[in-house]
Coordinates of C-alpha atoms in Angstrom, one line a residue:
Chain A
K275 CA -14.6 -8.5 7.4
A276 CA -13.1 -8.0 10.6
G277 CA -9.6 -6.3 10.2
V278 CA -6.4 -7.9 12.2
T279 CA -6.9 -7.7 15.9
Q280 CA -4.3 -6.9 18.5
T281 CA -4.5 -7.3 22.5
P282 CA -4.1 -5.6 24.5
R283 CA -3.7 -2.0 23.2
Y284 CA -1.7 -0.7 26.0
L285 CA 0.4 -2.3 28.5
I286 CA 3.1 -1.1 31.1
K287 CA 5.8 -3.6 32.4
T288 CA 8.7 -3.4 34.8
R289 CA 12.3 -4.3 33.7
G290 CA 12.4 -7.9 34.1
Q291 CA 9.1 -9.0 33.7
Q292 CA 7.9 -10.8 30.7
V293 CA 5.0 -10.1 28.3
T294 CA 2.9 -12.0 25.6
L295 CA 0.8 -9.9 23.0
S296 CA -1.5 -11.2 21.1
C297 CA -2.8 -11.1 17.3
S298 CA -6.0 -12.6 15.5
P299 CA -5.2 -12.0 11.7
I300 CA -8.0 -11.5 9.2
S301 CA -10.2 -14.7 8.7
G302 CA -8.4 -16.9 5.8
H303 CA -5.2 -15.1 6.6
R304 CA -2.5 -17.9 7.2
S305 CA 0.5 -15.5 7.2
V306 CA 1.5 -13.7 10.6
S307 CA 4.4 -11.2 10.9
W308 CA 5.6 -9.1 13.8
Y309 CA 7.1 -5.8 13.8
Q310 CA 8.4 -3.6 16.4
Q311 CA 8.1 0.2 15.7
T312 CA 10.2 2.9 17.4
P313 CA 10.9 6.7 16.7
G314 CA 14.6 6.2 15.6
Q315 CA 14.6 2.6 14.4
G316 CA 11.1 2.6 12.4
L317 CA 9.8 -0.8 11.4
Q318 CA 11.4 -3.5 12.6
F319 CA 10.8 -7.2 11.3
L320 CA 10.6 -9.7 14.2
F321 CA 9.4 -12.6 12.6
E322 CA 7.0 -14.2 10.3
Y323 CA 4.8 -17.2 11.0
F324 CA 2.4 -19.4 8.4
S325 CA 0.6 -22.6 9.1
E326 CA 2.4 -22.7 12.8
T327 CA 5.7 -22.3 11.5
Q328 CA 8.1 -19.7 11.8
R329 CA 9.4 -18.9 8.3
N330 CA 11.7 -15.7 8.7
K331 CA 13.1 -14.3 11.7
G332 CA 14.7 -10.7 12.4
N333 CA 17.6 -9.9 14.2
F334 CA 16.3 -9.7 17.6
P335 CA 17.8 -11.4 20.9
G336 CA 16.4 -14.9 21.9
R337 CA 14.4 -13.1 24.4
F338 CA 11.7 -12.3 21.6
S339 CA 10.1 -15.3 20.6
G340 CA 6.6 -16.1 19.0
R341 CA 4.1 -18.9 18.1
Q342 CA 1.3 -19.4 16.0
F343 CA -1.8 -21.4 16.6
S344 CA -4.0 -23.9 14.2
N345 CA -6.5 -21.3 14.1
S346 CA -3.9 -18.5 12.7
R347 CA -3.9 -16.6 15.8
S348 CA -0.5 -15.6 16.5
E349 CA 1.4 -14.3 20.4
M350 CA 4.5 -12.9 20.9
N351 CA 6.5 -13.1 23.9
V352 CA 9.4 -11.1 25.1
S353 CA 11.2 -12.2 28.4
T354 CA 13.4 -10.0 31.0
L355 CA 12.5 -7.0 29.5
E356 CA 14.4 -4.1 29.1
L357 CA 14.0 -0.2 28.9
G358 CA 14.6 -0.5 25.1
D359 CA 11.9 -2.7 24.6
S360 CA 9.4 0.0 24.8
A361 CA 7.8 0.2 21.4
L362 CA 4.7 -0.1 19.4
Y363 CA 4.4 -3.8 18.5
L364 CA 2.5 -4.6 15.3
C365 CA 1.2 -7.5 13.8
A366 CA 0.1 -8.0 10.2
S367 CA -1.5 -10.8 8.3
S368 CA -1.8 -11.4 4.7
V369 CA -2.8 -14.5 2.4
G370 CA 0.7 -15.4 1.0
G371 CA 3.4 -13.8 3.1
S372 CA 5.5 -11.1 1.5
N373 CA 2.7 -8.8 -0.2
Q374 CA 0.3 -6.7 0.8
A375 CA 0.0 -6.8 4.4
F376 CA -3.0 -6.0 6.9
F377 CA -1.7 -4.2 10.1
G378 CA -3.6 -4.2 13.5
Q379 CA -3.3 -1.3 15.7
G380 CA -0.7 -2.5 17.5
T381 CA 0.3 -2.9 20.9
R382 CA 2.2 0.3 23.1
L383 CA 4.4 -1.3 25.0
T384 CA 6.1 0.8 27.9
V385 CA 8.6 -0.5 29.9
V386 CA 9.7 1.5 33.2
Chain B
S66 CA 25.6 -1.3 2.9
Q67 CA 22.2 -2.0 2.5
K68 CA 19.6 0.7 3.3
I69 CA 16.5 2.6 2.3
E70 CA 16.1 6.1 3.0
Q71 CA 12.8 8.4 2.9
N72 CA 12.8 12.1 3.5
S73 CA 13.8 12.6 6.9
E74 CA 12.2 16.3 6.9
A75 CA 8.5 16.9 7.3
L76 CA 6.9 18.1 4.2
N77 CA 4.7 20.9 4.6
I78 CA 2.2 21.6 1.5
Q79 CA -0.9 24.1 0.9
E80 CA -4.3 22.2 0.2
G81 CA -4.7 21.3 -3.6
K82 CA -0.9 20.9 -4.3
T83 CA 0.8 17.8 -5.2
A84 CA 2.8 16.4 -2.7
T85 CA 5.8 14.1 -3.9
L86 CA 7.5 11.7 -1.2
T87 CA 10.9 10.1 -2.2
C88 CA 12.0 6.8 -1.0
N89 CA 15.8 5.7 -2.4
Y90 CA 17.0 2.4 -1.7
T91 CA 21.0 1.1 -2.3
N92 CA 22.4 -2.6 -3.0
Y93 CA 19.0 -4.5 -3.0
S94 CA 17.6 -6.7 -5.6
P95 CA 14.1 -5.4 -5.6
A96 CA 11.2 -7.4 -6.6
Y97 CA 8.4 -4.8 -5.4
L98 CA 7.9 -1.4 -3.6
Q99 CA 4.8 -0.8 -1.4
W100 CA 3.7 2.8 0.1
Y101 CA 1.5 2.6 3.2
R102 CA -0.1 5.2 5.0
Q103 CA 0.3 5.7 8.9
D104 CA -1.8 7.7 11.3
P105 CA -0.4 8.6 15.0
G106 CA -1.2 5.7 17.4
R107 CA -2.4 3.2 14.5
G108 CA -0.8 0.8 12.1
P109 CA 0.1 0.9 8.6
V110 CA -2.3 1.1 6.1
F111 CA -1.7 -0.4 2.7
L112 CA -2.0 2.0 -0.6
L113 CA 0.0 0.8 -3.4
L114 CA 2.1 -1.9 -4.9
I115 CA 4.6 -1.5 -7.6
R116 CA 6.4 -4.6 -9.1
E117 CA 10.3 -4.0 -10.3
N118 CA 9.1 -4.3 -14.1
E119 CA 6.4 -1.4 -13.9
K120 CA 7.5 2.0 -14.1
E121 CA 4.0 3.8 -12.7
K122 CA 0.9 2.9 -10.7
R123 CA -2.0 5.4 -10.3
K124 CA -5.0 4.7 -8.0
E125 CA -7.5 7.8 -7.9
R126 CA -5.3 10.8 -6.5
L127 CA -2.3 8.6 -6.0
K128 CA 0.6 7.9 -8.5
V129 CA 4.0 5.9 -7.8
T130 CA 6.7 5.5 -9.9
F131 CA 9.7 2.9 -9.6
D132 CA 12.7 3.6 -11.4
T133 CA 15.3 0.5 -10.6
T134 CA 18.0 2.3 -12.4
L135 CA 18.0 5.6 -10.0
K136 CA 16.9 3.1 -7.3
Q137 CA 14.3 5.6 -6.5
S138 CA 10.5 5.4 -6.1
L139 CA 8.4 8.6 -5.8
F140 CA 4.8 8.8 -4.3
H141 CA 2.5 11.6 -5.5
I142 CA -0.6 13.0 -4.0
T143 CA -2.5 15.3 -6.2
A144 CA -5.1 17.7 -5.1
S145 CA -4.1 17.3 -1.6
Q146 CA -6.3 18.0 1.2
P147 CA -5.8 18.1 4.9
A148 CA -7.0 14.6 5.6
D149 CA -3.9 13.1 3.5
S150 CA -2.0 14.4 6.8
A151 CA 0.1 11.4 7.7
T152 CA 3.3 9.7 7.9
Y153 CA 3.9 7.8 4.5
L154 CA 6.2 4.6 4.9
C155 CA 7.8 3.0 1.6
A156 CA 8.6 -0.7 2.1
L157 CA 11.0 -2.7 -0.6
G158 CA 10.7 -6.4 -1.3
Y159 CA 13.8 -7.7 -2.1
R160 CA 15.6 -10.8 -3.1
A161 CA 18.1 -12.6 -0.6
G162 CA 19.1 -16.0 -2.0
N163 CA 16.1 -17.8 -2.5
N164 CA 13.8 -15.7 -0.1
R165 CA 12.3 -12.6 -0.1
K166 CA 12.2 -9.7 2.3
L167 CA 10.9 -6.8 3.3
I168 CA 12.5 -3.5 4.5
W169 CA 11.0 -0.5 5.6
G170 CA 11.9 3.1 5.7
L171 CA 11.5 5.5 8.4
G172 CA 8.6 7.1 6.9
T173 CA 8.0 10.9 5.8
S174 CA 5.6 13.0 7.5
L175 CA 3.2 15.1 5.7
A176 CA 1.2 18.0 6.6
V177 CA -1.4 19.5 4.2
N178 CA -2.3 22.9 5.2
P179 CA -6.0 24.2 4.7

């Protein structure tokens, strides 16, 4: 079974731009969660999607948004990028939601 | 306030010894606790899950304990090997009203020296 695939692996953007990150979950997994990871804050939960519906949301500004498609693939979008958005963005999929999560390798976003 | 804490300092041990990592939490109603391993530039990899009503869980050289009275989980790696060097994260699943949420520790870096 293929693992969770995130694209792109690395991204450099300028302040003010927007970015879209993609996540393909493990086949059969309907829950997809997104996290931001930085050295000082650790893993911070962004949102969770299940069957195309946002089921949970973390404490991030509205510039961070996401969606899930009918094939369970998910995208997250960050608009009006700020320097502080530089981080490793991780996607995790699971069968039912809150238990064992399978992570992708992440997208390293650098905002300059 | 609610928080989850892991040893902030890196742990250095000799090959063959047992590594013990700590995860403490406050003010949560726990449902379960998970441990993950993360290597540089990679996503976390699930290792073990222990539920609130379980005291201990084992998997090969790994052992996890969960003490809801002390609000603490201990993660042990016995007969440690250099390949065990990584950052280990704990994640607490807790009840928030009718929802279940997950909160992560910052991780403890483990270095096993040959």
